Coordinates of C-alpha atoms and ligand atoms in Angstrom, one line a residue:
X1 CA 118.8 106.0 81.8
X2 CA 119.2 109.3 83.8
X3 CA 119.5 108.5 87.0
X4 CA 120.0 104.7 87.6
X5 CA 121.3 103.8 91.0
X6 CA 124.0 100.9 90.9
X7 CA 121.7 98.3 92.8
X8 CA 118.2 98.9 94.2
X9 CA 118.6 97.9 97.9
X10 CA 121.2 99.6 100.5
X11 CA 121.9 96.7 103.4
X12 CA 124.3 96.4 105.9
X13 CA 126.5 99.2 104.5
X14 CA 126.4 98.5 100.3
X15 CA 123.9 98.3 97.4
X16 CA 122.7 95.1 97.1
X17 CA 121.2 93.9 94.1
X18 CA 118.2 91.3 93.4
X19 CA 116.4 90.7 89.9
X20 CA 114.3 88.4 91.4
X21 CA 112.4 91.0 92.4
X22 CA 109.6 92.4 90.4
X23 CA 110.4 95.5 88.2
X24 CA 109.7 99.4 89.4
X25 CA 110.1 101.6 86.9
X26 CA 110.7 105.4 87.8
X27 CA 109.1 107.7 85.6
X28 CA 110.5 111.3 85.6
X29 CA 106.3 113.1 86.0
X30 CA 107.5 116.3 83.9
X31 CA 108.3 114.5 80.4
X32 CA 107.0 110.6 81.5
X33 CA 110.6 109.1 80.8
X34 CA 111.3 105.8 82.2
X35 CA 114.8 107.0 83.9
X36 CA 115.2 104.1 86.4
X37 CA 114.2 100.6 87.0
X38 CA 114.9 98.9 90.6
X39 CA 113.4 96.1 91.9
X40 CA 111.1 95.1 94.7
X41 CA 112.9 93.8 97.9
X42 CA 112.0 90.1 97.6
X43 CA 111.4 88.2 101.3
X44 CA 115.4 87.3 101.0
X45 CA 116.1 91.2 101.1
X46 CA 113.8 92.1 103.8
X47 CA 115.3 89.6 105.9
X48 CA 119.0 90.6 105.4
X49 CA 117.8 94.2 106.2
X50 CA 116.1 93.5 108.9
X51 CA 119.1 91.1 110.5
X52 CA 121.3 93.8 109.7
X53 CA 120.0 95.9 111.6
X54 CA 119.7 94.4 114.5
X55 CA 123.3 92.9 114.2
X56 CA 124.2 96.6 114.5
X57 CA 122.1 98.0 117.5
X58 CA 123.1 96.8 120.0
X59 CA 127.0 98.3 119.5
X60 CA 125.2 101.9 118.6
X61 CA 123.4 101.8 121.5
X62 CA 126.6 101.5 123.5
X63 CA 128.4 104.1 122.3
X64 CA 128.5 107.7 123.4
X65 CA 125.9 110.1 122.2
X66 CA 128.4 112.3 121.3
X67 CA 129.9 109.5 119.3
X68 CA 126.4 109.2 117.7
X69 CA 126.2 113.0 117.1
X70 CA 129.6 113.3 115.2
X71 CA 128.8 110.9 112.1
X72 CA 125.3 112.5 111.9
X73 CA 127.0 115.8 111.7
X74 CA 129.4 115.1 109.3
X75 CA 126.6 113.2 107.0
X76 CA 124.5 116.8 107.2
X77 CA 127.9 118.6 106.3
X78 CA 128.2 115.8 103.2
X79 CA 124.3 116.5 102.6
X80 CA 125.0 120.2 102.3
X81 CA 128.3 119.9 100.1
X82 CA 126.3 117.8 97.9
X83 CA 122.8 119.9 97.7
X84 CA 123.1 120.4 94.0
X85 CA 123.3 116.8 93.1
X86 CA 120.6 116.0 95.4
X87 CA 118.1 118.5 94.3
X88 CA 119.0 117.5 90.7
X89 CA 118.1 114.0 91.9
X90 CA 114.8 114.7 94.3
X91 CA 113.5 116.7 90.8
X92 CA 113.7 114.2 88.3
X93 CA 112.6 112.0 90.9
X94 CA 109.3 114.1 91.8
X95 CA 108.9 116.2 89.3
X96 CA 108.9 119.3 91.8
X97 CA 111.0 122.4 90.2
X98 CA 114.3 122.5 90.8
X99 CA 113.6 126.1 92.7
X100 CA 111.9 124.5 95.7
X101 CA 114.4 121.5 95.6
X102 CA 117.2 123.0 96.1
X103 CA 116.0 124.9 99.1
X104 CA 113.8 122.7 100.9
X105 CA 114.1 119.2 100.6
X106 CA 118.5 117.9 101.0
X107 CA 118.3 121.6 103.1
X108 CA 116.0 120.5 105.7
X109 CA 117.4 117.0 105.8
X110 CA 120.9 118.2 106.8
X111 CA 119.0 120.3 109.4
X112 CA 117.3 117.2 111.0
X113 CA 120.9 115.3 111.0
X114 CA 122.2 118.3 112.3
X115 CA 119.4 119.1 115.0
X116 CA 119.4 115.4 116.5
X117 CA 123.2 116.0 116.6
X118 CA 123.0 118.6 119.1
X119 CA 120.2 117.0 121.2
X120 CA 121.4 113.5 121.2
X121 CA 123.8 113.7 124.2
X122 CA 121.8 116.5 126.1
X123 CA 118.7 113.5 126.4
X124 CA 119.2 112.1 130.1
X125 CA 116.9 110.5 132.4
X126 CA 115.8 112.0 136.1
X127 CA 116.6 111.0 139.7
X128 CA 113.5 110.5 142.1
X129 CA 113.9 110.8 145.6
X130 CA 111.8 108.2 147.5
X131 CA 112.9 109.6 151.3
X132 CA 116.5 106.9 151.6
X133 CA 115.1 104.8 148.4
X134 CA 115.4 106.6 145.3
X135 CA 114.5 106.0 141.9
X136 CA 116.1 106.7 138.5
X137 CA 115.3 106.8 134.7
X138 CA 117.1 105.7 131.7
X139 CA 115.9 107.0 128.2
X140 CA 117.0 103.9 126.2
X141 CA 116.3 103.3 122.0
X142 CA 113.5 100.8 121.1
X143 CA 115.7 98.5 118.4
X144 CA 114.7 98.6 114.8
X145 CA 112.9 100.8 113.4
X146 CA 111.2 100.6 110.2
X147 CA 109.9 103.9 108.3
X148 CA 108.0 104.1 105.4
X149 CA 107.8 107.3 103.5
X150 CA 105.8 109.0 100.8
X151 CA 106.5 110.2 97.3
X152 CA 106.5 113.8 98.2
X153 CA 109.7 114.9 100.0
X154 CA 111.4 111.2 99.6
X155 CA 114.8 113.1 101.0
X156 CA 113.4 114.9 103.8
X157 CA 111.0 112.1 105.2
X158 CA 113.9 109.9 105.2
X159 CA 116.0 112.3 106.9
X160 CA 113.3 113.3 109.6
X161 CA 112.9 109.6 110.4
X162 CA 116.5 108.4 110.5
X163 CA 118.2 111.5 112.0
X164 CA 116.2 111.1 115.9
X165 CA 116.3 106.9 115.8
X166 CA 119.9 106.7 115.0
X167 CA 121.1 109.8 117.3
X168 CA 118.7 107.8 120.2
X169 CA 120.8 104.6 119.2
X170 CA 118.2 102.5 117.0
X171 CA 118.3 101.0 113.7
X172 CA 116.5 101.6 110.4
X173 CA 114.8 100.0 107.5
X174 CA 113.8 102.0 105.5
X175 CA 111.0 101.8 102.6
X176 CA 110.9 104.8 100.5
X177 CA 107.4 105.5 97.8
X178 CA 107.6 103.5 94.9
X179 CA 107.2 106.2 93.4
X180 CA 110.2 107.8 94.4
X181 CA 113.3 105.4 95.3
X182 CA 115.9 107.1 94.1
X183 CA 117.1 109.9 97.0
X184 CA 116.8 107.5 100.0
X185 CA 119.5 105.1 98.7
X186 CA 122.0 108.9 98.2
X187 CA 121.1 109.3 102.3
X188 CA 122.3 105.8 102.8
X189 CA 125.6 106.4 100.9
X190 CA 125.8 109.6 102.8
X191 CA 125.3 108.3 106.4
X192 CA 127.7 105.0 105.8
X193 CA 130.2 107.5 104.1
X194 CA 130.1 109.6 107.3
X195 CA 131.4 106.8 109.3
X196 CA 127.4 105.1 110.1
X197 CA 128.2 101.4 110.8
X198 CA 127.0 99.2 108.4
X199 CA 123.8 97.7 109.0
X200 CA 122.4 101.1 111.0
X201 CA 120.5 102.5 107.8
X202 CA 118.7 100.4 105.1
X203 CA 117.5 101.0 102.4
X204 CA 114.6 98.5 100.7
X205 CA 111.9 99.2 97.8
X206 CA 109.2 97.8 97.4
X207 CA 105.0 99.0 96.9
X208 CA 102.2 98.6 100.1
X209 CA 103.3 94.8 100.3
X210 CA 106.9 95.2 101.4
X211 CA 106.0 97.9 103.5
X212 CA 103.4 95.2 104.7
X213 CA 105.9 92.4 105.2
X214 CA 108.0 95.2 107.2
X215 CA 106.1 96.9 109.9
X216 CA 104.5 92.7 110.4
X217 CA 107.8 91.8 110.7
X218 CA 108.2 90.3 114.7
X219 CA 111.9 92.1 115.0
X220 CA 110.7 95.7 114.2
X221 CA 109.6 97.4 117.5
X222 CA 108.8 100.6 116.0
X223 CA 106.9 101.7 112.5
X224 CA 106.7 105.3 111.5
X225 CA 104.6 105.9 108.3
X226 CA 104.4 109.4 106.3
X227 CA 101.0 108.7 103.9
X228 CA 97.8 109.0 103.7
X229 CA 94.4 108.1 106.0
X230 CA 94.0 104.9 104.6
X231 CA 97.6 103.3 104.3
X232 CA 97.4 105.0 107.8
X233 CA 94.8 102.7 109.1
X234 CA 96.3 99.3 107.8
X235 CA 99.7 100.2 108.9
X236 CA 98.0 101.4 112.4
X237 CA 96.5 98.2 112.7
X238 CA 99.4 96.0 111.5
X239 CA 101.6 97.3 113.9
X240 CA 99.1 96.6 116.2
X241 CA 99.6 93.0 116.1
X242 CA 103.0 93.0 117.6
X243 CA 101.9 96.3 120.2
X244 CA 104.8 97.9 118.3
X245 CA 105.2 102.0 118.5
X246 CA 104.2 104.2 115.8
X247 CA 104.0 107.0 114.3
X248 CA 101.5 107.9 112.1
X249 CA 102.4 111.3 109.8
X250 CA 98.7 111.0 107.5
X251 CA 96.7 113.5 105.5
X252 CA 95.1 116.9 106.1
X253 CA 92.4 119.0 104.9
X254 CA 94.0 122.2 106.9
X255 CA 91.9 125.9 107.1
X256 CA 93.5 129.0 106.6
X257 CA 91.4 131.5 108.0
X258 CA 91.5 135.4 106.7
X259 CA 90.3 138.3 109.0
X260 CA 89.6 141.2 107.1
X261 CA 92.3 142.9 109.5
X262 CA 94.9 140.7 107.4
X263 CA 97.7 142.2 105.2
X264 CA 96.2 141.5 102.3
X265 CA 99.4 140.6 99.7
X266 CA 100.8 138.6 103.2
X267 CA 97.4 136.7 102.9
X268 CA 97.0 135.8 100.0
X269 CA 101.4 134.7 99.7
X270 CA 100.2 132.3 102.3
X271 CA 97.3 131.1 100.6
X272 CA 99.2 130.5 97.7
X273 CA 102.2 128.6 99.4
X274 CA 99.7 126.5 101.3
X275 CA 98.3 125.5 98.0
X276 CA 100.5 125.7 95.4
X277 CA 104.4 124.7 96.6
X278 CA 104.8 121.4 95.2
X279 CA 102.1 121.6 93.2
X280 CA 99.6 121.3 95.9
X281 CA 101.6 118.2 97.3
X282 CA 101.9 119.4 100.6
X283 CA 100.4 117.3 103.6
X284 CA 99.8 120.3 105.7
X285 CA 98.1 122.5 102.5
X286 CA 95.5 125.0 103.8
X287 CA 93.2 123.6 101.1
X288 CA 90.3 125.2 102.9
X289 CA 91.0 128.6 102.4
X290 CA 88.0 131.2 104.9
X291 CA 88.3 134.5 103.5
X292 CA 86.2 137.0 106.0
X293 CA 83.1 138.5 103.5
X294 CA 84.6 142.1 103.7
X295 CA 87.9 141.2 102.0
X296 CA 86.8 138.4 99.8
X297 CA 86.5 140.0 96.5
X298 CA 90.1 142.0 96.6
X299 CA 91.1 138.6 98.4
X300 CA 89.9 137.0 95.0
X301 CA 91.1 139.7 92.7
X302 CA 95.0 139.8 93.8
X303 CA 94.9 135.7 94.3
X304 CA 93.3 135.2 90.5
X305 CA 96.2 138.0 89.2
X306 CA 98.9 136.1 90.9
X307 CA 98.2 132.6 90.2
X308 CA 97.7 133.4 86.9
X309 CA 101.2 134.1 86.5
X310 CA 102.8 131.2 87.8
X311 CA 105.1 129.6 85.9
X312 CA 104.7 125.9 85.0
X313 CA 107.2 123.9 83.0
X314 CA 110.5 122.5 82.7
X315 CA 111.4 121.4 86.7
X316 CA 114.8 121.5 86.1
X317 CA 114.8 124.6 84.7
X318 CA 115.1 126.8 87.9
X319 CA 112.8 129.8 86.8
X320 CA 110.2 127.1 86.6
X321 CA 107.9 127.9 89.5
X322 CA 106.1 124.6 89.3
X323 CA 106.3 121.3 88.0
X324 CA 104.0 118.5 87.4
X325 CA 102.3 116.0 89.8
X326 CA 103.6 113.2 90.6
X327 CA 102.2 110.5 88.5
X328 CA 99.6 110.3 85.5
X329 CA 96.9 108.5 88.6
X330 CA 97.5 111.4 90.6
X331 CA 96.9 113.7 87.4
X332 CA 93.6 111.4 86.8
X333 CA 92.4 112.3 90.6
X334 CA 93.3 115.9 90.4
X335 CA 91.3 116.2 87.3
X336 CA 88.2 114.4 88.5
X337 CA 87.9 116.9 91.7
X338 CA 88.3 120.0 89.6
X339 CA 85.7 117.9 87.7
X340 CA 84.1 117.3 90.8
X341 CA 83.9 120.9 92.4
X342 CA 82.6 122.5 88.6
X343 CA 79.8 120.2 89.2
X344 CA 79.1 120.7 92.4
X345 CA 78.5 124.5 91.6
X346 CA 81.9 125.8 92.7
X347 CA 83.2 129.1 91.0
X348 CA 86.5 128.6 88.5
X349 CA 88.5 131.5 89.7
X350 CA 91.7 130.3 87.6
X351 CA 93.0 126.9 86.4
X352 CA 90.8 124.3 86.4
X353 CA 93.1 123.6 83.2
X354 CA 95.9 120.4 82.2
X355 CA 98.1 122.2 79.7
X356 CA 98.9 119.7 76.3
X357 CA 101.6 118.0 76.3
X358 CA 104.0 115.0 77.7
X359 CA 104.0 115.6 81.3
X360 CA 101.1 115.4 84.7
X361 CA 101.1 119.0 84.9
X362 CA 97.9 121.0 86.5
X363 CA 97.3 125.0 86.3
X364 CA 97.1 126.1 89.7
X365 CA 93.0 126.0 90.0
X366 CA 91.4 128.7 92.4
X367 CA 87.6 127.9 93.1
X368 CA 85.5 130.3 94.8
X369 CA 82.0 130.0 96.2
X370 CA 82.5 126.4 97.7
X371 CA 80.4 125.3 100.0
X372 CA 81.0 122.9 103.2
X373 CA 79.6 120.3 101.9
X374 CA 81.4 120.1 98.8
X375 CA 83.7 117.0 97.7
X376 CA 86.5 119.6 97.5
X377 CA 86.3 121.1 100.5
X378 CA 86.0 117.3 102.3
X379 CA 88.5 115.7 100.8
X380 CA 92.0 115.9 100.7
X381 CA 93.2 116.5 96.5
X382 CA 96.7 116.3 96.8
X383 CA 97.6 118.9 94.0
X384 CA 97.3 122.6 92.9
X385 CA 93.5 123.2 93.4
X386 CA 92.6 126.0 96.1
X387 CA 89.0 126.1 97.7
X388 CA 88.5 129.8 98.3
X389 CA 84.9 129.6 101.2
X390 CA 83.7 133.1 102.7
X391 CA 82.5 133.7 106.7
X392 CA 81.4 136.3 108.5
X393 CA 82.4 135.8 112.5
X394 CA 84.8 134.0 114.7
X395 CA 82.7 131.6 116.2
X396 CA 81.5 130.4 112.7
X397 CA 84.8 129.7 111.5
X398 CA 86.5 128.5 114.2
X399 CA 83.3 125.6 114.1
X400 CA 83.7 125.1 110.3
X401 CA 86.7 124.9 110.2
X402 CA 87.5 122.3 112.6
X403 CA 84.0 120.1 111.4
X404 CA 87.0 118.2 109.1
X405 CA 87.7 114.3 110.3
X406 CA 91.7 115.6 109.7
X407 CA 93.3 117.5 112.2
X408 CA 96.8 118.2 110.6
X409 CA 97.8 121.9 110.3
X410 CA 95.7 125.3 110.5
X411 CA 96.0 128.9 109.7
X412 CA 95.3 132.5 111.0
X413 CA 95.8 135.5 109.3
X414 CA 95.1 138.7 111.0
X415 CA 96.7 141.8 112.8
X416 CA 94.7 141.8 115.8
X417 CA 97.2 139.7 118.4
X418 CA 94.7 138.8 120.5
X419 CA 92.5 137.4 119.0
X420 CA 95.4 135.5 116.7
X421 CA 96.1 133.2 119.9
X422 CA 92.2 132.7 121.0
X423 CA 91.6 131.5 117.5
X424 CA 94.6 129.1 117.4
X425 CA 93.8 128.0 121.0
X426 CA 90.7 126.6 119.9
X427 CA 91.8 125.0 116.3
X428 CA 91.8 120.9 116.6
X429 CA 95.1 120.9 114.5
X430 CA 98.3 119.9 115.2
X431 CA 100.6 122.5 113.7
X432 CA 99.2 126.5 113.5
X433 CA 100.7 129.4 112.0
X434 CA 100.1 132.8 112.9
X435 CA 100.9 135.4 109.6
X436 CA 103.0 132.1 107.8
X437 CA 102.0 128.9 106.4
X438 CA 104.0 125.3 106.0
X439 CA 107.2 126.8 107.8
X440 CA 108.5 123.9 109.2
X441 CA 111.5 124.5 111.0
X442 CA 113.0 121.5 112.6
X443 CA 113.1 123.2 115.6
X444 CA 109.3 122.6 115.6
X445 CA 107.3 119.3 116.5
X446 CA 105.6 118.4 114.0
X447 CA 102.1 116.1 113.9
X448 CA 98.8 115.5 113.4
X449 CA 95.6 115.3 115.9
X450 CA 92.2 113.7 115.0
X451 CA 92.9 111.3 111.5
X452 CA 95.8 112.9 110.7
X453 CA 98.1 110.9 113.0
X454 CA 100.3 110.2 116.3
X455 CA 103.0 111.3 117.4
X456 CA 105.5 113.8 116.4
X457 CA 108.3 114.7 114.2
X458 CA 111.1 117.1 115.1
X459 CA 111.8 118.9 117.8
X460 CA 112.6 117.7 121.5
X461 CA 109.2 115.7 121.1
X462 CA 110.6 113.1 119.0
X463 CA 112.8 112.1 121.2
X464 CA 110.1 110.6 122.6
X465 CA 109.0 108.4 119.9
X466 CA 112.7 107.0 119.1
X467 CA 113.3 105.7 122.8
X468 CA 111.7 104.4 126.0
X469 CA 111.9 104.8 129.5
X470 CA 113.2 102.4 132.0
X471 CA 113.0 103.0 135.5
X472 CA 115.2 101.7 138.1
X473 CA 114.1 101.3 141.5
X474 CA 116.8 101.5 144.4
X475 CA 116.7 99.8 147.7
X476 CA 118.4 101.9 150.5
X477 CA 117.5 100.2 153.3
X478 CA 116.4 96.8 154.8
X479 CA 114.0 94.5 152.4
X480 CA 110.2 94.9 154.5
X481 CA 108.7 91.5 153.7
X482 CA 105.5 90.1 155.6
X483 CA 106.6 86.7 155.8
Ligands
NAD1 P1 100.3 106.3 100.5 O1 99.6 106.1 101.7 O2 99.8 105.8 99.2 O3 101.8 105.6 100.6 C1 102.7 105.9 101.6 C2 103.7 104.8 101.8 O4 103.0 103.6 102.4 C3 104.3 104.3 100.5 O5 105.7 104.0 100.7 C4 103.5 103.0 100.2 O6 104.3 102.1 99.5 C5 103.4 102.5 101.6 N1 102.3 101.5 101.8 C6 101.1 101.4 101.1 N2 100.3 100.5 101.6 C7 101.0 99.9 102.7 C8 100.7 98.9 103.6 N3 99.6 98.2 103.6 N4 101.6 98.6 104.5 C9 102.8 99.3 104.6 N5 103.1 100.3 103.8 C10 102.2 100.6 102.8 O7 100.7 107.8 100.4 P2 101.4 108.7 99.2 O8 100.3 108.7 98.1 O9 102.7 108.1 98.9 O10 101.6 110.1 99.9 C11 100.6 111.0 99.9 C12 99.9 111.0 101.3 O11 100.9 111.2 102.3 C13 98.9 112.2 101.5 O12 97.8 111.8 102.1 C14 99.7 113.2 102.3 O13 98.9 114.0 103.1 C15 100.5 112.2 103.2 N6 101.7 112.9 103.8 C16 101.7 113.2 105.1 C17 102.8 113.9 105.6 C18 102.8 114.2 107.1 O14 103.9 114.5 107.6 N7 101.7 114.2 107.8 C19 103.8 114.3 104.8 C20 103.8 113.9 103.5 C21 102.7 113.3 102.9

């Protein structure tokens, strides 16, 4: 098999092996090749994860952030060396080409290790003065950590989760997608070959009932999820039990609003990015795509003549501009909303198509003409299918486009400044772009608002959702008491 790892489970600083656990098999998506099998973590692994990492806290904790920050930098550096093997891996893993792999996913990983590097030992609390008494505040880590990741960037979710708990001084399980085990297990070699103590990253597989057994589990004190809505709402809820922290990175149905002021080629790059990188697998895709009337048909025109000419294929071949989704379930959804939006009356600019052959691939699909109402425009697809809906004013868009029960990203392109910021000041989203779409540098918090989640990723923000504060009240003087 292509890519077997040597056990299934990372814990407490090795692969760990255990057949009693039932069979994944991970399919490559672009020929449907069986090129792993691990096993589920049965309740005997999830325990010596999770008493692993606790075991190891405490000492982490203890140490110097700078001390932290050193093996996290040298694990990024190790990341970086090893980018071609790890794109290599993340592709036959996902199926997405080998083009974006190489650029985006080991890439922005090494920058979260190395962007929690350099904050870690610049996080401090604050002195309050209290006229004699004073007051002070210690940032300190929560414990263990458990973060459970989907099956589109498996490297870089694992990356964005583990690089602010471990430089705040937490532990982490981790359960990657079943879908996609394969990468998180190379992070956990990386971190312990960077000099991580054992015990400080694990690594378990396992479906929704592992993940389950996890975030119920009465030693976790923290639970961040990447998925969608509904997992969203049962991990919410589970976590909820124990009043543990969370944070909850869920779906999106984002707008992408076009003024006719907009460069039009600029325009329609970012309508395409936010639609088709990763074949549409993208939790921040501007699905929703408001082209103003004036510039709708050249909008149409120079998006239909681009798209076209996309190349699908081989993901491992790296002129292949995109691969195939993720699984033949996903294919089966993406097929019943293009199904879906013909029906409905939508226009077929482009696509619409699922070329012969081994393989979950989708044309990129363009539809035009679609209405509010509309299944596609609602609902979040998760693959390479565009909804192309015109307006006429600011007001109007602004209100359609934030009449969506997700609130994850949002788009404005236009040359007038001005009114760039007043239309981003009133979008319900968490992320905006202004002229760009799905940059995410880690320099950036990152999040949802509305159903699209809590909390944030990256940035000084999630600093925040790694660690607690503990204030410590000082006595200067006598003790007043009444009696
Ligand atoms: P999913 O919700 O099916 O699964 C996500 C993870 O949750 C998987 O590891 C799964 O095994 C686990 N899980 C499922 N049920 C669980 C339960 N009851 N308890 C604990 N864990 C459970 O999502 P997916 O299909 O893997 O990924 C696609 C979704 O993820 C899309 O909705 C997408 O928008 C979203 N996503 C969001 C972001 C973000 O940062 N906001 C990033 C990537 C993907």
């Amino acid at each position: 098999m292509r890519a077997q790892p040597s056990a299934s489970h990372f814990i407490d600083g090795d692969f760990v092996e255990d057949t009693q656990g039932e069979v994944i098999e991970v399919i490559h998506p672009a020929d449907e090749t069986v090129i792993a099998r691990v096993h589920a973590a049965t309740p005997a692994i999830l325990e010596r994860a999770v008493a692993s990492a606790q075991r190891a806290q405490a000492d982490w904790a203890a140490r110097r952030p700078v001390e932290r920050a050193r093996v996290l930098a040298r694990a990024a550096a190790t990341l970086r060396e090893r980018n071609r093997a790890m794109s290599e891996l993340e592709t036959l893993d996902t199926g997405k080409p080998l083009q974006e792999t190489l650029v985006a996913d080991a890439e922005s990983g090494a920058e979260a290790l190395e962007f929690f590097a350099g904050l870690a030992p610049t996080v401090t609390g604050e002195t309050i003065p209290l006229g004699g008494d004073f007051a002070y505040t210690l940032r300190e880590p929560l414990g263990v950590c458990a973060g459970i990741g989907a099956w589109n960037y498996p490297t870089q979710i694992a990356c964005w989760k583990a690089a602010p708990a471990l430089a705040m001084g937490n532990a982490m399980v981790f359960k990657p997608s079943e879908l996609t085990p394969l990468c998180t297990l190379e992070v956990a070699r990386i971190l312990t070959e960077a000099g991580l103590p054992a015990g400080l990253f694990n690594v378990v597989q396992g479906a929704g009932a592992v993940g389950d057994a996890l975030v119920r589990d009465e030693r976790v004190a923290k639970v961040s999820l990447t998925g969608s809505v509904p997992t969203g709402r049962k991990v919410y809820a589970a976590a909820a039990e124990g009043i543990r922290h969370v944070t909850m990175e869920l779906g999106g149905k984002s707008p992408l609003i076009v003024f006719d002021d907009a460069s039009l080629e600029d325009a329609v790059s970012g309508a395409m990015l936010g639609n088709f990188y990763s074949a549409g697998q993208v939790c921040t895709n501007g699905t929703r795509v408001f082209v103003q009337r004036a510039l709708r048909e050249r909008f149409l025109e120079r998006l239909a003549a681009r798209s076209v000419a996309i190349r699908l294929g081989d993901p491992m071949d790296e002129a292949t501009q995109m691969g195939p989704l993720i699984s033949a379930r996903q294919h089966e959804t993406v097929m019943r909303y293009i199904e879906d939006g013909r029906a409905a009356g939508a226009r077929l600019v482009t696509g619409g198509t699922a070329p012969d052959g081994p393989g979950y691939f989708v044309a990129p699909t363009v539809f035009a003409d679609v209405s509010d109402d509309m299944t596609i425009a609602r609902e979040e697809i998760f693959g390479p299918v565009m909804c192309v809906l015109d307006f006429e004013d600011e007001d109007e868009v602004i209100a359609r486009a934030n009449a969506s029960e997700f609130g994850l990203a949002a788009g404005v392109f236009t040359n007038d400044l001005t009114r760039a910021h007043r239309v981003v000041s009133r979008l319900q989203a968490g992320t905006c772009w202004i002229n760009s779409y799905n940059l995410t540098p880690l320099e950036m918090p990152f999040g949802g608002v509305k159903l699209s989640g809590v909390g944030r990723e990256n940035g000084r923000a999630a600093i925040e959702h790694y660690s607690q504060v503990k204030s410590v009240h000082v006595g200067m003087g006598p003790v007043e008491a009444p009696y």
